[in-house]
Tab-separated table of C-alpha atoms in Angstrom:
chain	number	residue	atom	x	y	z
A	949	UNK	CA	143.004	159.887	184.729
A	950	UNK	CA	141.316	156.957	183.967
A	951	UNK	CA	139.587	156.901	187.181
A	952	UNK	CA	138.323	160.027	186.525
A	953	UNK	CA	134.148	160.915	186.070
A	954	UNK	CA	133.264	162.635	182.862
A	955	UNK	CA	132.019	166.005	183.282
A	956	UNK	CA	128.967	165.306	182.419
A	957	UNK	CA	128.129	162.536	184.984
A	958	UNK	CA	129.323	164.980	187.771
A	959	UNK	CA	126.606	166.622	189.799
A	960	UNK	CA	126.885	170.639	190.380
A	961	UNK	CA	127.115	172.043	193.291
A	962	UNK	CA	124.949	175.182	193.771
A	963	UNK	CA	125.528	177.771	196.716
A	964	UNK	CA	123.154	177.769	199.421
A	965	UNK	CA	124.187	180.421	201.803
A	966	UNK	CA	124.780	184.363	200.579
A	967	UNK	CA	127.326	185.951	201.844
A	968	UNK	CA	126.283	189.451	203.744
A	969	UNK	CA	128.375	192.580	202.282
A	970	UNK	CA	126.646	195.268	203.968
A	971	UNK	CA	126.946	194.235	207.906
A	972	UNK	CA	129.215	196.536	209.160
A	973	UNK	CA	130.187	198.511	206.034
A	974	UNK	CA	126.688	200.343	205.510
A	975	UNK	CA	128.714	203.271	204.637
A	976	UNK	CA	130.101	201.361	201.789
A	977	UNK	CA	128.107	201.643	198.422
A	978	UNK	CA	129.564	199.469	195.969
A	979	UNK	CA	128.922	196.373	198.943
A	980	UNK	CA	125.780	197.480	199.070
A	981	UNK	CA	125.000	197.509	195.231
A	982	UNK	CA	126.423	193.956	194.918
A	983	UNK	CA	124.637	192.505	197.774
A	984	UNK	CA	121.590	194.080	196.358
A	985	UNK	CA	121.699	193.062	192.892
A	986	UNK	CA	124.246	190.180	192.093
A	987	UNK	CA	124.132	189.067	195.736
A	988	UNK	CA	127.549	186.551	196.000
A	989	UNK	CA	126.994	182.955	197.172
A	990	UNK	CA	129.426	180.802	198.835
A	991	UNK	CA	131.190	178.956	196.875
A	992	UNK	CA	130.853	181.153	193.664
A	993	UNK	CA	133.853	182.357	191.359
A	994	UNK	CA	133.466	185.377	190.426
A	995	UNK	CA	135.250	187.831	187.687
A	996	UNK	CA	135.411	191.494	187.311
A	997	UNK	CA	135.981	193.280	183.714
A	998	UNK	CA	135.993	196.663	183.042
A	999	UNK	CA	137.880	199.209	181.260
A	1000	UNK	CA	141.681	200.350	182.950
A	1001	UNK	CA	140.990	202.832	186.147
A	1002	UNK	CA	137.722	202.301	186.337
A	1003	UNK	CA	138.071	200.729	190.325
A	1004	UNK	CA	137.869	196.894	189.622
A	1005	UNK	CA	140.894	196.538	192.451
A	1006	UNK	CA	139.120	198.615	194.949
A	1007	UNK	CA	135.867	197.157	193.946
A	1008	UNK	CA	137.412	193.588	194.616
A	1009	UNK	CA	139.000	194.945	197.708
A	1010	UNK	CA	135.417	196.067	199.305
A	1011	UNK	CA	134.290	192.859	198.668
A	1012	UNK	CA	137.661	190.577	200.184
A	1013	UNK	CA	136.977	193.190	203.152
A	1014	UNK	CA	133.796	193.193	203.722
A	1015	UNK	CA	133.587	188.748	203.242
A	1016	UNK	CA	136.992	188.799	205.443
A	1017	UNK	CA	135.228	190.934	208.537
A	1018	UNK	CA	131.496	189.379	208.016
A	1019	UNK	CA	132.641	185.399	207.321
A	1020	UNK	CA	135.543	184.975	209.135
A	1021	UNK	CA	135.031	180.990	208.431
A	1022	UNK	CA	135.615	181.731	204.750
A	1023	UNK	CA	139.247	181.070	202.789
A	1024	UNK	CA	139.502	183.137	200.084
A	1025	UNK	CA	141.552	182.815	196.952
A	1026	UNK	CA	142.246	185.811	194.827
A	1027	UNK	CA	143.960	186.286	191.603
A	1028	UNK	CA	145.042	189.409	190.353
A	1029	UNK	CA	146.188	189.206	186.829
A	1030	UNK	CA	148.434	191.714	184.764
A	1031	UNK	CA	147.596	194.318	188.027
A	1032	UNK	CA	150.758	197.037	188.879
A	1033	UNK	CA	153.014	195.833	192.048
A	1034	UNK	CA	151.577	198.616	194.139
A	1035	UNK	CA	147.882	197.540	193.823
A	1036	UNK	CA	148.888	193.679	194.460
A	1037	UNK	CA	150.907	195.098	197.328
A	1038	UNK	CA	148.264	197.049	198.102
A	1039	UNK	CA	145.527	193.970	198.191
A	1040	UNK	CA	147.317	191.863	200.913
């Protein structure tokens, strides 16, 4: 800890390469909204909020997909929090 820089002497790290939701899921149009206007860099967190049944787990899902198929160089880390089994389940 006492090693450790102070958050404000560390320098940020901004993405330089978007990732490409739409190549190979055209069909899909919530890829195609993100990518269009809050294209995802990599690198970037990211958090979905919405109202209950409103799709944020299938939303999240087209987006793991599409990332998964288009960047296969890319580890992912998601974290579902207070989801039901079946959509975690349903995620991996």
């Amino acid at each position: 800890v006492r090693d450790r820089v102070p958050f404000d002497h560390l320098k940020p790290l901004f993405p330089n390469e978007k990732f490409n939701l739409t190549k190979g899921h055209k069909d899909n149009l919530s890829c195609r909204v993100v990518d269009m206007f809050s294209p995802i860099g990599k690198g970037q967190r990211g958090l979905i909020v919405a109202q209950p049944k409103t799709g944020k787990t299938m939303l999240l899902k087209d987006i793991a997909n599409a990332i998964a198929d288009n960047h296969p160089e890319v580890y992912m880390i998601i974290l579902l929090i207070d989801e039901r089994p079946e959509e975690v389940t349903d995620m991996e």
